[in-house]
Every structure is written in structure tokens, then in C-alpha cells.
CSV table of C-alpha atoms and ligand atoms in Angstrom, one decimal:
chain,number,residue,atom,x,y,z
D,962,MET,CA,-49.8,178.3,93.9
D,963,ARG,CA,-50.8,179.2,90.3
D,964,PRO,CA,-48.8,182.0,88.7
D,965,GLY,CA,-50.4,185.4,88.0
D,966,LEU,CA,-51.0,186.8,84.6
D,967,PHE,CA,-50.2,190.4,83.6
D,968,VAL,CA,-52.3,191.7,80.7
D,969,THR,CA,-52.0,195.3,79.4
D,970,PHE,CA,-54.2,197.2,77.0
D,971,GLU,CA,-52.6,199.8,74.7
D,972,GLY,CA,-53.5,201.9,71.7
D,973,PRO,CA,-54.2,205.5,70.6
D,974,GLU,CA,-57.0,207.7,72.0
D,975,GLY,CA,-60.5,206.5,71.6
D,976,ALA,CA,-59.7,202.9,70.6
D,977,GLY,CA,-62.1,201.3,73.1
D,978,LYS,CA,-59.5,200.0,75.6
D,979,SER,CA,-61.5,200.7,78.7
D,980,THR,CA,-64.6,198.9,77.2
D,981,GLN,CA,-62.6,195.8,76.2
D,982,LEU,CA,-60.8,195.8,79.5
D,983,ALA,CA,-64.1,195.8,81.4
D,984,ARG,CA,-65.5,193.1,79.2
D,985,LEU,CA,-62.5,190.9,79.8
D,986,ALA,CA,-62.7,191.5,83.5
D,987,GLN,CA,-66.4,190.4,83.5
D,988,ARG,CA,-65.5,187.3,81.5
D,989,LEU,CA,-62.7,186.4,83.9
D,990,ALA,CA,-65.0,187.0,86.9
D,991,GLU,CA,-67.7,184.7,85.4
D,992,THR,CA,-65.1,181.9,85.1
D,993,GLY,CA,-64.1,182.2,88.8
D,994,ARG,CA,-61.0,184.3,88.3
D,995,PRO,CA,-61.9,188.0,89.1
D,996,PRO,CA,-58.9,190.1,88.0
D,997,VAL,CA,-57.3,193.1,89.6
D,998,THR,CA,-58.0,196.0,87.2
D,999,THR,CA,-56.0,199.2,87.2
D,1000,ARG,CA,-54.8,201.9,84.9
D,1001,GLU,CA,-52.1,204.4,84.1
D,1002,PRO,CA,-51.5,207.0,85.0
D,1003,GLY,CA,-53.4,206.3,88.2
D,1004,GLY,CA,-54.2,203.3,90.2
D,1005,THR,CA,-52.7,204.5,93.5
D,1006,PRO,CA,-53.4,207.7,95.5
D,1007,LEU,CA,-50.1,209.1,94.2
D,1008,GLY,CA,-50.9,208.0,90.7
D,1009,MET,CA,-54.3,209.7,90.8
D,1010,ARG,CA,-52.7,213.0,91.8
D,1011,VAL,CA,-50.0,212.7,89.1
D,1012,ARG,CA,-52.8,211.9,86.6
D,1013,GLU,CA,-54.5,215.2,87.3
D,1014,VAL,CA,-51.3,217.1,86.6
D,1015,LEU,CA,-50.5,215.1,83.4
D,1016,LEU,CA,-53.9,215.6,81.8
D,1017,ASP,CA,-54.5,219.2,82.9
D,1018,PRO,CA,-54.9,221.2,79.6
D,1019,ALA,CA,-53.8,224.4,81.5
D,1020,LEU,CA,-50.3,223.1,82.0
D,1021,THR,CA,-47.3,223.1,79.6
D,1022,ILE,CA,-45.1,220.1,80.4
D,1023,ASP,CA,-41.8,219.4,78.6
D,1024,PRO,CA,-41.3,215.9,77.2
D,1025,LEU,CA,-38.7,214.9,79.8
D,1026,PRO,CA,-40.7,215.9,82.9
D,1027,GLU,CA,-43.8,214.4,81.2
D,1028,PHE,CA,-42.0,211.1,81.0
D,1029,LEU,CA,-40.8,211.3,84.5
D,1030,LEU,CA,-44.3,212.0,85.8
D,1031,TYR,CA,-45.7,208.9,84.0
D,1032,SER,CA,-42.8,207.0,85.4
D,1033,ALA,CA,-43.5,208.2,89.0
D,1034,SER,CA,-47.1,206.9,88.7
D,1035,ARG,CA,-45.9,203.7,87.2
D,1036,ALA,CA,-43.2,203.0,89.9
D,1037,GLN,CA,-45.8,203.3,92.6
D,1038,LEU,CA,-48.4,201.2,90.8
D,1039,VAL,CA,-46.0,198.4,90.1
D,1040,ARG,CA,-44.8,198.3,93.7
D,1041,ASP,CA,-48.2,198.7,95.5
D,1042,VAL,CA,-50.7,197.0,93.1
D,1043,ILE,CA,-49.3,195.0,90.2
D,1044,ARG,CA,-46.5,193.0,91.9
D,1045,PRO,CA,-48.4,192.1,95.0
D,1046,ALA,CA,-51.4,190.9,92.9
D,1047,LEU,CA,-49.2,188.8,90.6
D,1048,ALA,CA,-47.4,187.4,93.7
D,1049,THR,CA,-50.7,186.0,94.9
D,1050,GLY,CA,-51.5,184.4,91.6
D,1051,GLN,CA,-54.0,187.0,90.4
D,1052,VAL,CA,-54.7,188.2,86.9
D,1053,VAL,CA,-53.9,191.9,86.5
D,1054,LEU,CA,-55.5,193.9,83.7
D,1055,CYS,CA,-53.9,197.3,83.2
D,1056,ASP,CA,-55.2,200.1,81.0
D,1057,ARG,CA,-51.9,201.3,79.5
D,1058,TYR,CA,-48.4,200.6,80.8
D,1059,ALA,CA,-44.8,201.2,79.8
D,1060,ASP,CA,-45.4,200.7,76.0
D,1061,SER,CA,-47.5,204.0,76.2
D,1062,SER,CA,-44.3,205.8,77.3
D,1063,LEU,CA,-42.3,204.4,74.4
D,1064,ALA,CA,-45.0,205.3,72.0
D,1065,TYR,CA,-46.1,208.7,73.3
D,1066,GLN,CA,-42.9,210.1,74.9
D,1067,GLY,CA,-40.6,208.2,72.5
D,1068,SER,CA,-42.2,208.1,69.0
D,1069,GLY,CA,-44.6,211.0,69.8
D,1070,ARG,CA,-42.4,213.5,71.6
D,1071,GLY,CA,-39.0,212.3,70.3
D,1072,LEU,CA,-37.3,211.3,73.5
D,1073,ASP,CA,-34.4,208.7,73.1
D,1074,PRO,CA,-35.9,205.2,73.2
D,1075,ALA,CA,-32.8,203.7,74.8
D,1076,PHE,CA,-33.1,206.2,77.6
D,1077,LEU,CA,-36.8,205.5,78.1
D,1078,ALA,CA,-36.2,201.8,78.1
D,1079,ALA,CA,-33.4,202.0,80.6
D,1080,LEU,CA,-35.3,204.2,83.1
D,1081,THR,CA,-38.5,202.1,82.6
D,1082,GLY,CA,-36.4,199.0,83.5
D,1083,GLU,CA,-35.5,200.7,86.8
D,1084,VAL,CA,-39.1,201.9,87.4
D,1085,THR,CA,-40.7,198.5,86.8
D,1086,GLY,CA,-37.9,196.3,88.0
D,1087,SER,CA,-38.1,195.0,84.4
D,1088,LEU,CA,-41.7,193.7,84.9
D,1089,GLN,CA,-43.1,193.0,81.4
D,1090,PRO,CA,-46.7,192.1,80.6
D,1091,ASP,CA,-47.4,188.5,79.6
D,1092,LEU,CA,-49.8,189.7,77.0
D,1093,THR,CA,-50.4,193.2,75.5
D,1094,ILE,CA,-53.6,193.8,73.6
D,1095,LEU,CA,-52.9,196.6,71.0
D,1096,LEU,CA,-56.2,198.1,69.8
D,1097,ASP,CA,-55.0,199.9,66.7
D,1098,LEU,CA,-57.0,202.7,65.2
D,1099,ASP,CA,-56.5,205.6,62.8
D,1100,PRO,CA,-56.0,208.5,65.2
D,1101,ALA,CA,-58.4,210.8,63.2
D,1102,LEU,CA,-61.1,208.3,64.1
D,1103,GLY,CA,-60.0,207.8,67.7
D,1104,LEU,CA,-59.7,211.5,68.4
D,1105,ALA,CA,-63.2,212.1,67.0
D,1106,ARG,CA,-64.5,209.3,69.3
D,1107,ALA,CA,-62.6,210.8,72.3
D,1108,ALA,CA,-63.9,214.3,71.5
D,1109,SER,CA,-67.5,213.0,71.6
D,1110,ARG,CA,-66.9,212.1,75.3
D,1111,GLY,CA,-66.2,215.6,76.4
D,1112,GLN,CA,-63.5,218.3,76.7
D,1113,PRO,CA,-60.2,217.1,75.3
D,1114,ASP,CA,-57.4,216.6,77.9
D,1115,ARG,CA,-53.8,217.8,77.5
D,1116,LEU,CA,-52.7,214.8,75.4
D,1117,GLU,CA,-55.8,214.8,73.2
D,1118,ARG,CA,-55.1,218.4,72.3
D,1119,ALA,CA,-51.8,217.4,70.6
D,1120,ASP,CA,-52.0,217.6,66.8
D,1121,LEU,CA,-52.8,214.8,64.5
D,1122,THR,CA,-49.2,214.3,63.3
D,1123,PHE,CA,-48.2,213.6,66.9
D,1124,HIS,CA,-51.0,211.0,67.3
D,1125,ARG,CA,-49.9,209.4,64.0
D,1126,ARG,CA,-46.4,209.0,65.3
D,1127,VAL,CA,-47.8,207.5,68.5
D,1128,ARG,CA,-49.8,205.0,66.4
D,1129,HIS,CA,-46.8,203.9,64.4
D,1130,GLY,CA,-44.7,203.7,67.6
D,1131,PHE,CA,-47.2,201.2,69.0
D,1132,LEU,CA,-47.1,199.2,65.7
D,1133,ASP,CA,-43.3,199.1,65.7
D,1134,LEU,CA,-43.2,197.9,69.3
D,1135,ALA,CA,-45.7,195.1,68.4
D,1136,ALA,CA,-43.6,194.1,65.4
D,1137,GLN,CA,-40.5,193.8,67.6
D,1138,GLU,CA,-42.3,191.5,70.1
D,1139,PRO,CA,-44.9,189.5,68.2
D,1140,GLU,CA,-45.2,186.9,70.9
D,1141,ARG,CA,-46.3,189.4,73.6
D,1142,PHE,CA,-48.6,191.5,71.4
D,1143,LEU,CA,-52.0,190.8,70.0
D,1144,VAL,CA,-52.7,193.6,67.5
D,1145,LEU,CA,-56.4,194.1,66.7
D,1146,ASP,CA,-58.2,196.6,64.4
D,1147,ALA,CA,-60.2,198.6,66.9
D,1148,ALA,CA,-62.6,199.7,64.2
D,1149,ARG,CA,-64.0,196.1,64.2
D,1150,ASP,CA,-67.2,195.1,66.0
D,1151,PRO,CA,-66.7,195.2,69.8
D,1152,ASP,CA,-68.2,191.7,70.2
D,1153,SER,CA,-65.8,190.0,67.8
D,1154,LEU,CA,-62.9,192.0,69.4
D,1155,ALA,CA,-63.9,190.8,72.9
D,1156,ALA,CA,-64.0,187.2,71.5
D,1157,ASP,CA,-60.5,187.4,70.1
D,1158,ILE,CA,-59.2,188.9,73.3
D,1159,TRP,CA,-60.8,186.2,75.4
D,1160,ARG,CA,-59.3,183.5,73.2
D,1161,ALA,CA,-55.8,185.0,73.6
D,1162,VAL,CA,-56.2,185.2,77.4
D,1163,GLN,CA,-57.5,181.7,77.7
D,1164,GLU,CA,-54.5,180.4,75.7
D,1165,ARG,CA,-52.1,182.2,78.1
D,1166,LEU,CA,-53.9,180.8,81.1
D,1167,ARG,CA,-53.9,177.3,79.7
D,1168,ALA,CA,-50.2,177.5,78.9
D,1169,GLN,CA,-49.6,178.2,82.6
D,1170,ILE,CA,-51.3,175.0,83.6
D,1171,GLY,CA,-49.1,173.3,81.1
N,1570,TYD,P1,-56.5,208.5,79.6
N,1570,TYD,O1,-57.7,209.4,79.8
N,1570,TYD,O2,-56.3,207.3,80.4
N,1570,TYD,O3,-56.5,208.1,78.0
N,1570,TYD,P2,-57.0,206.9,77.3
N,1570,TYD,O4,-58.5,206.7,77.6
N,1570,TYD,O5,-56.7,207.1,75.9
N,1570,TYD,O6,-56.1,205.8,77.9
N,1570,TYD,O7,-55.2,209.4,79.6
N,1570,TYD,C1,-54.0,208.9,79.5
N,1570,TYD,C2,-53.2,209.8,78.5
N,1570,TYD,O8,-51.8,209.7,78.8
N,1570,TYD,C3,-53.4,209.2,77.1
N,1570,TYD,O9,-53.4,210.3,76.2
N,1570,TYD,C4,-52.0,208.5,76.8
N,1570,TYD,C5,-51.1,209.3,77.7
N,1570,TYD,N1,-49.9,208.5,78.2
N,1570,TYD,C6,-48.6,208.8,77.9
N,1570,TYD,O10,-48.4,209.8,77.1
N,1570,TYD,N2,-47.6,208.1,78.3
N,1570,TYD,C7,-47.7,207.1,79.2
N,1570,TYD,O11,-46.8,206.5,79.7
N,1570,TYD,C8,-49.1,206.7,79.6
N,1570,TYD,C9,-49.3,205.6,80.5
N,1570,TYD,C10,-50.2,207.5,79.1
């Protein structure tokens, strides 16, 4: 049986991840390989409940419980959705994954990256994406885009300096693992971004065939 492929989309707020994920899903479906698409936090009944808590602007949540809640959603998602799909040779597209915790709760909130990495290893059984698309964007632009979509959620309400640290956190992660990451300027035209993403995914799929 052919192996699965695990692709994640990362980036700051308003970078267009969901749009590009949907376009990639459509492309894959057209070529006879409809993917499993999911997102974090969410993707399972537990994850959806946890998501409501995490994004609720009425709540104050400390960095550690915040990270643990994202991890709870992630643990269930890996176990119930991502691993079973990969085990049956499917392509899985996930809107955010563990890199978001390293960038938001690590670089953004200041939690110890070694602690985050260790717990995330337990949570995911060390499952790493085969490819991570980082849609990089100046957070001032991204937050403005996100604001035009409606009321800001709890994370979108955090100040600009927090979101700048998050952006740099993502760029640092990408620099540490250049093989896994494809970094793209999210301010570019969506059609050309979709073309670059499609090329990278095709390369990974071809490499599997050998
Ligand atoms: P969402 O509406 O999915 O945002 P976006 O459209 O930008 O992906 O909300 C998820 C929010 O949670 C987003 O602000 C990023 C944040 N987040 C973390 O802080 N840590 C994490 O581990 C994950 C997965 C998300």
C-alpha cells in the first residue's frame, strides 16, 4: 500500500492558510487523491469543545494551561484522525499543528521550548509532518485581514508585539528544518502561492513512489 503524506499549514493570523489548504485539497481531489482535511484546535468532538474554550475572549487563560489545552486537542486529533488516515495511505492536510504551539506558546508566551517539545513528543507520539507550508506575513497586515472577518478571538486580541514574536518563532523553526518547511510570502498573489504549494506536494508524492 502507498504511504500517507502529512502536510501542515502554519503562519500568523490572516495569512490565508485556510484558503490555500482548500485549494490544495481541491487539486488533490481532482487528481484522484482526495485528502483528509482537518484543523487545530478542533477536528474531533473533544477538539471542537476545547477550541471554544481557547478562543473565548471572555476567558483569561495562563500560558501553561493554554498550552495544555492545545495539547489535549492535538492528542485526540492525532489518535482519532491523523494516524488512522496516514495508516491507510491517505494525504492529511492540517490547518496548524505542533509548530503553532512552539511559535505561540513558546516564542509568543515565553514557555520553555524544551518543555514544549518534550510534551509535544508525548502528545503526538513524535509524529512530524512530511511537509509544512509556512505562510509568512507581517502580523500588522494579518491582524487587519483577520479583523475584517469579524470580532477578534482571544488570540487575535493579543498585542502586536506578541504576534511579532510568533512570526519570528515560525521563521526560526523553518530555519532549523529547511527540508520540512516551505516558507512563502503570504502577501503574494494567491494563484502563484497555490502553484508553489502544489509543486512542493507533487514533489513529495513523487518521492514516495521513488
Ligand atoms: P483559528 O481561528 O484557527 O486561527 P487561524 O485562522 O489563524 O488558524 O484559531 C486558532 C488560534 O489558536 C490562532 O490564533 C493560533 C492559536 N494557536 C496557538 O496559540 N497554539 C496552538 O498550538 C495552535 C494549534 C493554535
